[in-house]
Short mmCIF file of C-alpha atoms and ligand atoms in Angstrom, two decimals:
data_model
loop_
_atom_site.label_atom_id
_atom_site.label_comp_id
_atom_site.label_asym_id
_atom_site.label_seq_id
_atom_site.Cartn_x
_atom_site.Cartn_y
_atom_site.Cartn_z
CA MET A 1 -48.12 -45.73 168.82
CA ARG A 2 -48.63 -47.62 171.86
CA ARG A 3 -48.69 -51.04 169.61
CA THR A 4 -44.58 -50.38 169.09
CA PHE A 5 -44.61 -52.82 172.37
CA ASP A 6 -45.82 -55.75 172.25
CA LEU A 7 -45.21 -56.86 176.27
CA ARG A 8 -48.53 -58.20 177.27
CA LEU A 9 -47.47 -58.35 180.38
CA VAL A 10 -50.71 -59.63 182.41
CA ASP A 11 -50.17 -62.90 184.06
CA LYS A 12 -53.73 -64.55 184.71
CA ARG A 13 -53.43 -67.08 186.99
CA ARG A 14 -51.81 -64.36 188.89
CA ILE A 15 -54.61 -61.12 188.85
CA PRO A 16 -55.98 -60.56 192.69
CA GLU A 17 -60.05 -61.45 192.50
CA SER A 18 -60.12 -59.01 196.19
CA GLU A 19 -60.01 -54.95 195.68
CA PRO A 20 -58.10 -52.19 195.82
CA GLU A 21 -55.94 -55.63 195.70
CA ARG A 22 -56.48 -56.98 192.33
CA GLN A 23 -56.81 -52.27 190.89
CA TYR A 24 -53.08 -52.23 192.27
CA TYR A 25 -51.94 -55.46 190.54
CA PHE A 26 -53.31 -53.64 187.51
CA MET A 27 -51.11 -50.07 188.78
CA ASP A 28 -47.88 -51.85 188.69
CA ILE A 29 -48.48 -53.09 184.64
CA ALA A 30 -49.91 -49.78 183.91
CA LYS A 31 -46.82 -48.50 184.79
CA GLU A 32 -44.73 -50.66 183.53
CA TYR A 33 -46.25 -49.80 180.67
CA VAL A 34 -46.48 -46.36 180.79
CA ARG A 35 -42.06 -46.45 181.78
CA GLN A 36 -41.64 -47.88 178.41
CA LEU A 37 -43.80 -45.04 176.59
CA ALA A 38 -42.26 -43.10 178.53
CA GLU A 39 -38.78 -43.85 177.60
CA GLN A 40 -40.29 -43.70 173.66
CA LYS A 41 -40.94 -40.20 173.79
CA GLY A 42 -38.59 -39.53 175.55
CA ALA A 43 -40.28 -37.05 178.10
CA PRO A 44 -42.74 -38.03 180.52
CA LEU A 45 -46.54 -38.57 179.48
CA THR A 46 -48.69 -35.81 180.58
CA PHE A 47 -52.36 -35.97 181.37
CA TYR A 48 -54.92 -34.05 181.93
CA VAL A 49 -58.68 -34.71 183.37
CA LYS A 50 -61.37 -32.51 182.84
CA THR A 51 -64.43 -32.74 184.66
CA PHE A 52 -68.15 -31.37 183.48
CA GLY A 53 -70.91 -31.12 186.56
CA CYS A 54 -71.39 -31.62 190.07
CA GLN A 55 -69.05 -32.21 193.10
CA MET A 56 -70.01 -35.81 192.71
CA ASN A 57 -67.88 -35.82 189.48
CA ALA A 58 -65.14 -32.90 191.07
CA ARG A 59 -64.36 -35.96 193.49
CA ASP A 60 -64.33 -38.49 190.88
CA SER A 61 -62.01 -36.67 189.04
CA GLU A 62 -59.30 -36.83 191.82
CA LYS A 63 -59.26 -40.43 192.17
CA LEU A 64 -58.54 -40.70 188.63
CA ARG A 65 -56.01 -38.49 189.14
CA GLY A 66 -54.37 -40.50 191.56
CA ILE A 67 -55.02 -43.75 189.90
CA LEU A 68 -52.93 -41.74 186.72
CA GLU A 69 -50.29 -39.79 188.92
CA TYR A 70 -49.10 -43.11 190.61
CA ILE A 71 -48.74 -45.22 187.46
CA GLY A 72 -46.38 -42.10 186.35
CA TYR A 73 -48.49 -40.38 183.87
CA VAL A 74 -47.59 -36.12 185.39
CA GLY A 75 -50.17 -33.83 185.71
CA ALA A 76 -49.90 -30.78 182.79
CA ASP A 77 -52.74 -27.71 182.43
CA THR A 78 -53.80 -28.49 179.06
CA GLU A 79 -56.22 -30.24 177.40
CA ASP A 80 -52.99 -31.60 174.41
CA ALA A 81 -51.86 -34.24 177.01
CA ASP A 82 -51.21 -37.59 176.09
CA PHE A 83 -54.08 -38.92 177.91
CA LEU A 84 -57.15 -36.49 177.74
CA ILE A 85 -60.02 -37.89 180.45
CA TYR A 86 -63.62 -36.08 180.03
CA ASN A 87 -65.32 -36.53 183.22
CA THR A 88 -68.75 -36.24 181.79
CA CYS A 89 -72.54 -34.79 183.32
CA THR A 90 -75.51 -35.75 181.88
CA VAL A 91 -78.67 -34.01 184.34
CA ARG A 92 -79.88 -31.30 181.37
CA GLU A 93 -79.61 -31.58 178.09
CA ASN A 94 -76.46 -28.70 177.53
CA ALA A 95 -73.82 -30.55 179.21
CA ASN A 96 -74.38 -33.30 176.62
CA ASN A 97 -73.85 -30.38 174.09
CA LYS A 98 -70.36 -29.02 175.27
CA VAL A 99 -69.31 -32.54 175.01
CA TYR A 100 -69.93 -33.12 171.40
CA GLY A 101 -69.41 -29.88 170.81
CA ARG A 102 -65.50 -30.46 171.54
CA LEU A 103 -65.48 -34.00 170.20
CA GLY A 104 -64.62 -33.13 167.10
CA GLY A 105 -61.14 -30.77 168.14
CA LEU A 106 -60.27 -33.52 170.01
CA GLY A 107 -60.12 -35.47 166.97
CA ARG A 108 -58.11 -33.10 165.48
CA LEU A 109 -55.70 -32.76 168.50
CA LYS A 110 -54.69 -37.02 168.98
CA LYS A 111 -53.67 -36.73 164.63
CA LYS A 112 -50.51 -34.55 165.99
CA ASN A 113 -50.25 -36.23 169.84
CA PRO A 114 -49.06 -40.09 168.71
CA TYR A 115 -49.30 -41.07 172.43
CA MET A 116 -52.60 -39.61 173.27
CA LEU A 117 -55.11 -41.24 174.46
CA LEU A 118 -58.77 -40.52 175.12
CA GLY A 119 -60.96 -42.05 178.00
CA LEU A 120 -65.03 -40.32 178.42
CA CYS A 121 -66.38 -41.10 181.34
CA GLY A 122 -69.20 -39.73 184.01
CA CYS A 123 -72.88 -40.10 183.86
CA MET A 124 -73.08 -39.16 180.23
CA MET A 125 -71.62 -42.50 179.15
CA GLN A 126 -74.63 -44.27 181.55
CA GLU A 127 -76.78 -43.04 178.76
CA PRO A 128 -77.15 -46.09 176.36
CA SER A 129 -77.81 -44.03 173.20
CA VAL A 130 -74.36 -42.23 174.24
CA ALA A 131 -71.98 -44.73 174.01
CA GLU A 132 -73.47 -46.08 170.55
CA ARG A 133 -73.53 -42.63 168.85
CA ILE A 134 -69.62 -42.20 170.70
CA ARG A 135 -68.92 -45.95 169.14
CA GLU A 136 -69.81 -44.77 164.71
CA SER A 137 -69.26 -41.21 165.04
CA TYR A 138 -66.36 -40.61 167.06
CA PRO A 139 -64.01 -43.87 166.32
CA PHE A 140 -60.65 -41.88 167.67
CA VAL A 141 -61.93 -42.47 171.05
CA ASP A 142 -59.81 -45.12 172.98
CA LEU A 143 -62.31 -46.10 176.21
CA VAL A 144 -65.23 -45.25 177.60
CA PHE A 145 -66.34 -46.07 180.96
CA GLY A 146 -69.29 -45.43 183.26
CA THR A 147 -69.94 -44.56 187.01
CA HIS A 148 -70.19 -47.88 188.24
CA ASN A 149 -66.69 -49.04 187.17
CA LEU A 150 -64.89 -46.33 187.85
CA TYR A 151 -62.18 -48.12 190.23
CA ARG A 152 -61.45 -49.52 188.30
CA PHE A 153 -60.24 -47.56 185.93
CA ALA A 154 -56.42 -48.96 186.46
CA GLU A 155 -57.11 -52.22 184.40
CA LEU A 156 -58.94 -50.49 182.06
CA ILE A 157 -55.94 -48.83 180.92
CA VAL A 158 -54.27 -51.81 180.97
CA THR A 159 -57.03 -53.10 178.29
CA THR A 160 -56.71 -50.41 176.40
CA PHE A 161 -52.52 -50.53 175.88
CA GLU A 162 -53.14 -54.01 174.90
CA THR A 163 -56.40 -53.68 172.25
CA GLU A 164 -56.74 -52.00 169.06
CA GLY A 165 -59.28 -49.90 169.31
CA MET A 166 -62.03 -48.95 171.03
CA THR A 167 -62.21 -50.27 174.22
CA ILE A 168 -66.05 -49.93 176.27
CA ASP A 169 -66.73 -50.92 179.65
CA ILE A 170 -70.44 -49.63 180.61
CA TRP A 171 -72.23 -51.53 183.84
CA GLU A 172 -76.12 -51.05 184.04
CA ALA A 173 -75.65 -51.14 188.76
CA ALA A 174 -72.44 -50.86 190.37
CA ASP A 175 -71.61 -54.57 192.61
CA ARG A 176 -69.68 -52.67 195.58
CA ILE A 177 -68.11 -49.68 197.09
CA VAL A 178 -63.88 -49.86 196.57
CA GLU A 179 -61.92 -48.37 199.55
CA ASP A 180 -58.02 -46.87 198.83
CA LEU A 181 -58.31 -46.33 196.14
CA PRO A 182 -55.41 -43.82 195.01
CA GLN A 183 -57.02 -40.02 194.96
CA ASP A 184 -54.68 -36.97 194.60
CA ARG A 185 -56.80 -33.92 196.15
CA SER A 186 -56.93 -30.82 194.36
CA TYR A 187 -56.58 -28.48 197.90
CA ARG A 188 -54.04 -29.64 200.18
CA PHE A 189 -56.08 -28.13 202.75
CA LYS A 190 -59.75 -29.50 202.26
CA SER A 191 -61.71 -31.96 200.92
CA CYS A 192 -64.89 -34.12 199.37
CA VAL A 193 -66.16 -37.30 201.11
CA ASN A 194 -68.17 -39.39 200.03
CA ILE A 195 -70.47 -40.71 202.26
CA MET A 196 -73.12 -42.43 199.91
CA PHE A 197 -73.85 -43.30 196.42
CA GLY A 198 -76.67 -43.11 193.50
CA CYS A 199 -79.78 -41.81 194.31
CA ASP A 200 -83.72 -43.71 195.08
CA ASN A 201 -85.97 -40.75 194.52
CA PHE A 202 -86.66 -40.38 191.36
CA CYS A 203 -87.50 -36.88 191.40
CA SER A 204 -89.80 -37.01 188.35
CA TYR A 205 -87.30 -35.08 186.23
CA CYS A 206 -83.74 -36.40 186.71
CA ILE A 207 -81.78 -38.94 184.93
CA VAL A 208 -79.92 -39.48 188.09
CA PRO A 209 -81.25 -42.54 189.51
CA TYR A 210 -80.71 -44.07 185.92
CA VAL A 211 -77.33 -42.81 185.53
CA ARG A 212 -75.65 -43.02 189.66
CA GLY A 213 -77.62 -46.37 190.25
CA ARG A 214 -79.83 -46.86 193.63
CA GLU A 215 -78.29 -45.66 196.96
CA ARG A 216 -75.43 -47.09 197.79
CA SER A 217 -74.08 -46.24 201.72
CA ARG A 218 -70.57 -45.78 203.09
CA GLU A 219 -69.84 -47.94 205.81
CA PRO A 220 -69.42 -45.19 209.27
CA GLU A 221 -65.61 -46.39 210.36
CA GLU A 222 -64.56 -46.18 206.87
CA ILE A 223 -65.70 -42.55 206.49
CA LEU A 224 -64.32 -41.62 209.33
CA ARG A 225 -60.91 -43.51 208.42
CA GLU A 226 -60.57 -41.36 205.39
CA MET A 227 -61.23 -38.45 207.59
CA LYS A 228 -59.03 -38.64 210.17
CA GLU A 229 -56.52 -39.21 207.67
CA MET A 230 -56.85 -35.78 205.62
CA ALA A 231 -57.29 -34.35 209.01
CA GLU A 232 -53.68 -36.00 209.80
CA ASP A 233 -52.90 -34.52 206.66
CA GLY A 234 -53.78 -30.99 206.87
CA VAL A 235 -57.10 -31.37 205.60
CA VAL A 236 -58.86 -28.57 207.64
CA GLU A 237 -62.66 -28.63 205.41
CA ILE A 238 -63.71 -31.59 204.44
CA MET A 239 -67.53 -31.72 202.17
CA LEU A 240 -69.57 -34.76 203.16
CA LEU A 241 -71.23 -35.62 199.60
CA GLY A 242 -74.35 -38.01 197.92
CA GLN A 243 -77.04 -37.10 196.32
CA ASN A 244 -79.45 -37.06 199.13
CA VAL A 245 -77.20 -37.41 202.00
CA ASN A 246 -80.03 -37.09 205.06
CA SER A 247 -81.13 -40.83 204.02
CA TYR A 248 -77.64 -42.00 204.81
CA GLY A 249 -76.94 -45.26 206.53
CA LYS A 250 -80.59 -45.86 206.12
CA THR A 251 -79.48 -49.00 204.43
CA LEU A 252 -76.12 -50.00 205.85
CA GLU A 253 -75.88 -53.09 208.22
CA HIS A 254 -76.28 -51.67 211.14
CA PRO A 255 -77.82 -48.13 210.50
CA MET A 256 -76.80 -45.11 211.26
CA THR A 257 -78.21 -41.62 210.45
CA PHE A 258 -76.42 -38.83 208.82
CA ALA A 259 -77.14 -36.73 212.13
CA GLU A 260 -74.96 -39.31 214.57
CA LEU A 261 -71.95 -39.65 211.73
CA LEU A 262 -71.34 -35.55 212.27
CA ARG A 263 -72.00 -36.36 215.42
CA ARG A 264 -68.87 -39.27 215.19
CA ALA A 265 -66.67 -36.63 212.89
CA GLU A 266 -67.31 -33.84 214.68
CA GLN A 267 -64.80 -35.63 217.40
CA ILE A 268 -61.90 -36.03 214.59
CA GLU A 269 -59.22 -33.90 215.85
CA GLY A 270 -57.49 -31.21 213.70
CA LEU A 271 -60.87 -30.91 211.89
CA GLN A 272 -61.60 -27.60 211.82
CA ARG A 273 -65.06 -27.54 209.08
CA ILE A 274 -67.67 -29.47 208.65
CA ARG A 275 -69.81 -29.35 205.05
CA PHE A 276 -72.33 -31.36 203.41
CA MET A 277 -73.79 -31.74 200.25
CA THR A 278 -77.17 -31.97 199.27
CA SER A 279 -79.87 -32.07 201.62
CA HIS A 280 -84.00 -33.80 200.62
CA PRO A 281 -86.98 -31.39 202.03
CA LYS A 282 -88.21 -34.60 202.40
CA ASP A 283 -86.45 -36.56 205.58
CA LEU A 284 -84.00 -33.15 206.71
CA SER A 285 -84.90 -34.67 210.96
CA ASP A 286 -84.48 -32.14 213.67
CA GLU A 287 -82.14 -34.58 214.96
CA LEU A 288 -80.20 -33.16 211.91
CA ILE A 289 -81.18 -29.53 212.82
CA SER A 290 -79.52 -29.86 216.24
CA VAL A 291 -77.07 -31.23 215.77
CA MET A 292 -75.85 -28.67 213.81
CA ARG A 293 -77.32 -25.89 215.97
CA ASP A 294 -74.69 -27.58 218.47
CA SER A 295 -71.65 -27.84 216.74
CA LYS A 296 -68.56 -25.95 216.20
CA LYS A 297 -66.93 -27.24 213.13
CA ILE A 298 -70.65 -28.13 211.06
CA CYS A 299 -70.43 -24.75 208.81
CA ARG A 300 -73.88 -22.57 208.71
CA HIS A 301 -74.77 -23.36 205.11
CA LEU A 302 -77.55 -25.93 203.98
CA HIS A 303 -78.26 -26.27 200.29
CA LEU A 304 -81.47 -27.49 200.72
CA PRO A 305 -83.16 -28.21 196.47
CA LEU A 306 -87.13 -26.56 196.52
CA GLN A 307 -87.31 -27.14 192.66
CA SER A 308 -90.59 -25.19 192.91
CA GLY A 309 -93.03 -23.67 195.11
CA SER A 310 -95.88 -24.69 193.94
CA SER A 311 -97.65 -27.95 196.31
CA ARG A 312 -99.05 -29.18 192.52
CA MET A 313 -95.70 -29.44 190.65
CA LEU A 314 -94.02 -31.02 193.47
CA LYS A 315 -95.79 -33.89 193.33
CA ARG A 316 -95.88 -33.78 189.51
CA MET A 317 -92.23 -34.33 190.34
CA ASN A 318 -92.44 -36.77 192.66
CA ARG A 319 -90.44 -34.68 195.40
CA ARG A 320 -92.71 -36.17 198.44
CA TYR A 321 -93.24 -32.68 200.51
CA ASP A 322 -95.19 -29.75 199.73
CA LYS A 323 -94.62 -26.09 199.86
CA GLU A 324 -96.44 -25.50 203.68
CA HIS A 325 -93.95 -28.34 204.79
CA TYR A 326 -90.78 -26.40 203.52
CA LEU A 327 -91.46 -23.25 204.83
CA ALA A 328 -91.81 -24.53 208.07
CA LEU A 329 -88.73 -26.68 207.49
CA ALA A 330 -87.21 -23.97 206.45
CA GLU A 331 -88.35 -21.72 209.70
CA ARG A 332 -87.35 -24.26 212.33
CA ILE A 333 -83.69 -24.34 210.35
CA ARG A 334 -83.72 -20.03 210.54
CA ALA A 335 -85.19 -20.11 214.06
CA ALA A 336 -82.08 -22.28 215.59
CA MET A 337 -79.96 -20.87 213.34
CA PRO A 338 -80.55 -16.63 213.06
CA ASP A 339 -76.64 -16.81 210.92
CA ILE A 340 -77.17 -20.41 208.58
CA ALA A 341 -77.52 -19.28 204.96
CA LEU A 342 -79.76 -21.24 202.96
CA THR A 343 -79.00 -22.06 199.59
CA THR A 344 -81.32 -23.50 196.50
CA ASP A 345 -81.95 -25.05 193.52
CA ILE A 346 -85.03 -24.08 191.18
CA ILE A 347 -86.20 -25.21 188.13
CA VAL A 348 -88.60 -23.30 185.67
CA GLY A 349 -91.18 -24.89 183.23
CA PHE A 350 -90.98 -28.60 184.15
CA PRO A 351 -93.96 -29.61 182.46
CA GLY A 352 -97.43 -27.89 183.34
CA GLU A 353 -96.50 -24.88 185.27
CA THR A 354 -98.81 -22.81 185.20
CA GLU A 355 -98.13 -18.32 186.01
CA GLU A 356 -100.17 -19.22 189.60
CA ASP A 357 -96.96 -22.33 189.89
CA PHE A 358 -94.84 -20.29 189.13
CA GLU A 359 -96.32 -17.36 191.21
CA GLU A 360 -96.15 -20.09 194.54
CA THR A 361 -92.31 -20.23 193.33
CA LEU A 362 -91.46 -16.80 193.74
CA ASP A 363 -93.44 -16.26 196.76
CA VAL A 364 -91.55 -18.54 198.64
CA VAL A 365 -88.28 -17.02 197.21
CA ARG A 366 -89.84 -13.92 198.43
CA LYS A 367 -90.19 -16.15 201.81
CA VAL A 368 -87.48 -17.46 202.72
CA ARG A 369 -85.54 -15.25 201.67
CA PHE A 370 -82.25 -17.37 200.34
CA ASP A 371 -79.07 -16.06 200.19
CA SER A 372 -78.73 -17.42 196.98
CA ALA A 373 -79.71 -20.17 194.39
CA PHE A 374 -79.13 -22.09 191.69
CA THR A 375 -82.36 -22.01 188.60
CA PHE A 376 -82.75 -23.99 185.72
CA LEU A 377 -84.54 -24.17 182.90
CA TYR A 378 -86.40 -27.23 183.02
CA SER A 379 -84.65 -29.82 180.59
CA ARG A 380 -86.45 -32.46 179.00
CA ARG A 381 -84.43 -36.28 179.49
CA THR A 382 -85.24 -39.56 177.75
CA GLY A 383 -86.43 -42.22 179.90
CA THR A 384 -87.70 -40.38 182.69
CA PRO A 385 -90.81 -39.87 183.53
CA ALA A 386 -91.45 -36.34 183.13
CA ALA A 387 -90.46 -36.33 179.71
CA SER A 388 -93.57 -38.17 178.10
CA MET A 389 -95.76 -35.20 180.15
CA GLU A 390 -98.00 -33.65 178.39
CA ASP A 391 -97.45 -29.84 178.64
CA GLN A 392 -94.17 -29.07 178.33
CA VAL A 393 -94.06 -24.99 178.54
CA PRO A 394 -93.09 -23.20 175.29
CA PRO A 395 -89.34 -21.59 175.15
CA ALA A 396 -90.68 -18.71 175.55
CA VAL A 397 -92.33 -18.81 178.36
CA MET A 398 -89.93 -20.82 180.50
CA LYS A 399 -87.05 -18.38 178.95
CA GLU A 400 -89.69 -15.15 180.07
CA ARG A 401 -90.37 -16.66 184.08
CA PHE A 402 -86.76 -17.60 184.31
CA ASP A 403 -85.57 -13.52 183.45
CA ARG A 404 -88.09 -12.71 186.77
CA LEU A 405 -87.01 -15.51 188.86
CA LEU A 406 -83.87 -14.39 188.94
CA ALA A 407 -84.15 -10.97 189.34
CA GLU A 408 -86.15 -11.86 192.57
CA VAL A 409 -83.76 -14.37 193.74
CA GLN A 410 -80.70 -11.65 192.99
CA ALA A 411 -82.40 -9.55 195.22
CA CYS A 412 -82.71 -11.03 198.09
CA ALA A 413 -78.96 -13.14 197.79
CA ALA A 414 -77.73 -9.13 197.87
CA GLU A 415 -80.02 -8.32 200.68
CA ARG A 416 -78.70 -11.46 203.18
CA ALA A 417 -75.48 -10.53 201.81
CA MET A 418 -75.60 -6.68 202.55
CA ALA A 419 -77.13 -7.74 206.45
CA LEU A 420 -73.24 -8.97 207.04
CA GLN A 421 -71.24 -6.06 205.72
CA GLY A 422 -69.48 -4.63 208.31
CA GLN A 423 -68.71 -7.84 210.84
CA ARG A 424 -66.02 -9.74 211.44
CA ARG A 425 -66.14 -13.55 210.32
CA PRO A 426 -63.38 -16.04 210.15
CA ALA A 427 -62.68 -17.40 206.41
CA LEU A 428 -60.71 -20.17 205.00
CA ILE A 429 -58.26 -18.79 202.74
CA GLU A 430 -58.15 -21.40 199.35
CA GLU A 431 -56.12 -19.75 196.99
CA ILE A 432 -54.70 -16.33 195.84
CA ASN A 433 -57.60 -13.90 193.70
CA GLU A 434 -57.36 -15.47 190.35
CA GLN A 435 -57.58 -11.10 188.76
CA ASP A 436 -55.55 -9.53 191.16
CA GLY A 437 -52.49 -11.59 192.80
CA ALA A 438 -51.72 -8.79 195.54
CA LEU A 439 -55.56 -10.04 197.24
CA VAL A 440 -56.47 -13.83 198.62
CA THR A 441 -59.60 -15.04 198.25
CA GLY A 442 -61.66 -17.18 201.21
CA ARG A 443 -64.78 -18.30 202.55
CA LEU A 444 -67.26 -17.26 205.35
CA SER A 445 -68.43 -20.31 207.10
CA ASN A 446 -71.64 -19.41 205.77
CA ASN A 447 -70.12 -20.33 202.34
CA ALA A 448 -69.96 -16.34 200.79
CA VAL A 449 -66.74 -15.30 199.05
CA VAL A 450 -64.20 -12.60 200.67
CA HIS A 451 -61.03 -10.88 199.18
CA LEU A 452 -59.26 -9.73 200.71
CA PRO A 453 -54.99 -8.66 201.01
CA GLY A 454 -52.48 -10.99 201.79
CA THR A 455 -49.98 -13.23 200.78
CA ALA A 456 -49.43 -17.03 199.53
CA GLU A 457 -48.76 -17.93 203.45
CA LEU A 458 -52.52 -17.44 204.36
CA ILE A 459 -53.58 -19.92 202.15
CA GLY A 460 -54.80 -22.96 203.60
CA LYS A 461 -55.93 -21.19 207.03
CA ILE A 462 -59.08 -19.74 209.69
CA VAL A 463 -58.30 -16.14 209.70
CA ASP A 464 -60.45 -13.57 211.36
CA VAL A 465 -61.74 -10.92 207.90
CA GLU A 466 -63.41 -7.45 208.41
CA LEU A 467 -66.03 -8.01 205.58
CA LEU A 468 -65.60 -4.04 204.93
CA GLU A 469 -67.83 -3.93 201.61
CA CYS A 470 -70.58 -6.06 200.14
CA LYS A 471 -70.21 -6.35 196.39
CA GLY A 472 -73.32 -7.99 196.19
CA PHE A 473 -72.14 -11.87 195.69
CA TYR A 474 -69.29 -11.30 197.68
CA TYR A 475 -67.20 -9.35 200.13
CA MET A 476 -63.72 -7.28 199.83
CA GLY A 477 -62.22 -7.08 203.14
CA ARG A 478 -59.18 -7.51 205.47
CA ILE A 479 -57.58 -8.99 208.21
CA ALA A 480 -59.33 -8.08 211.11
CA ARG A 481 -56.87 -6.25 213.94
N1 5AD B 501 -83.60 -29.85 184.39
C1 5AD B 501 -83.55 -29.00 184.99
N2 5AD B 501 -82.86 -29.16 186.17
C2 5AD B 501 -82.41 -30.15 186.27
N3 5AD B 501 -81.80 -30.86 187.75
C3 5AD B 501 -81.77 -32.10 187.85
N4 5AD B 501 -82.32 -32.50 186.62
C4 5AD B 501 -83.15 -30.98 186.04
C5 5AD B 501 -84.30 -31.36 184.74
N5 5AD B 501 -83.76 -32.45 184.30
C6 5AD B 501 -81.82 -29.58 188.73
C7 5AD B 501 -82.19 -29.52 189.75
C8 5AD B 501 -81.39 -30.29 191.20
C9 5AD B 501 -80.31 -30.25 190.16
C10 5AD B 501 -78.61 -30.37 190.29
O1 5AD B 501 -80.18 -30.07 188.66
O2 5AD B 501 -82.64 -28.69 190.73
O3 5AD B 501 -81.30 -30.04 192.15
FE1 SF4 B 502 -82.29 -36.23 190.91
FE2 SF4 B 502 -83.85 -36.30 193.37
FE3 SF4 B 502 -81.95 -37.84 193.48
FE4 SF4 B 502 -81.85 -35.22 193.28
S1 SF4 B 502 -83.12 -35.80 194.65
S2 SF4 B 502 -80.67 -36.85 192.06
S3 SF4 B 502 -82.77 -33.64 192.25
S4 SF4 B 502 -83.77 -37.76 191.75
#
């Protein structure tokens, strides 16, 4: 298909060396190729980016979409588009299985559309065995790249257009942070902003440090500039993203704490809400607690992954805090902000976990009373220290503990949510309700969801809502009179 034209537009002498200029040079070339293809097709070329995994990937997908739009592709709602990208996750094994499970079907889809390109990127591609398997078993894939060279997407598209066969480009580490590339925000009134990339914590079960690389913080000026531009563009809520935001700024030439970054972000005019993800309990400072407490914009929500309540397990997990530290921290946070929602991640069945260890986890859940918790079955990730630990927990035991944990977590969450029933709270209205077009859906500062009668004009606004009825995980409400 794409080889029906053979216009090698890249002029090697003129390729800029600096970024992002180099990528804009390639975007202009890609734009010309896309224009020619659309002319042959007799219709605009379409794209679809499917995101697996976390907020970090969702944000990366906005950057991919920004580039695809810049070069002339138009967004589609389904996978039978002319450029389909899977932005993959690999944190647990089932994330990988989901991608493999769908690849066969994509091969058939591609046969039907001579213009179709298929790209795979994201964390899963950083695993050496994955790229190998794709090369061997899925030859119809056109482009494979990783997390470290995502900023080179435009250049990779041009290479894909100009070469036969699969283009694979995966880097072992990141060489820089490139600013000012296009982005296509999913919502006009809220957005995520990366403040750092990678992770240096090496929790013994986790593959993230291997696929996302070493921790790198963005310069505060760049972050604040991006936030300011977004606020000027109508964004009222920003979520600051990092694998471990509490260690933000430590490696900068002029180090800055995360709390200080928040203090400055608070000054941005027009911005009304600030959220952040994820905090590591080992370095959540008292400075951060007091900045949160005194802030009018930072949302009353803290996601503080526990992983396990057993100090013995936490040591084996290389988490660098113990049960007492976590409990004391949760208490300090709740004392400073009684209305804060505490949410968490918990892994069940880490190697060596005994019934007593698991009971310790239940004990922390009962003591902290989380507003919600993501619970995961331990997944063995090749290459991590935990994968080769002895005493892997049998699946049946894991499942049984998982069910007990879930019941406990849900009971706590329901009880916490019930406490707000009948109260009035500001909510940012985000969308028309998916099930009922007469309702809109909003989010409270504490991240809880409320559905209420309303129309599209409310979207993007913060309104006072009466929480009429608590339905366990969400509320039914109405605009406060
Ligand atoms: N198995 C199960 N859960 C995991 N997580 C990370 N690695 C694994 C694994 N190997 C969970 C942790 C983390 C969340 C994003 O995913 O709870 O906080
Ligand atoms: Fe993984 Fe631990 Fe880093 Fe979180 S802090 S990304 S769990 S290694």
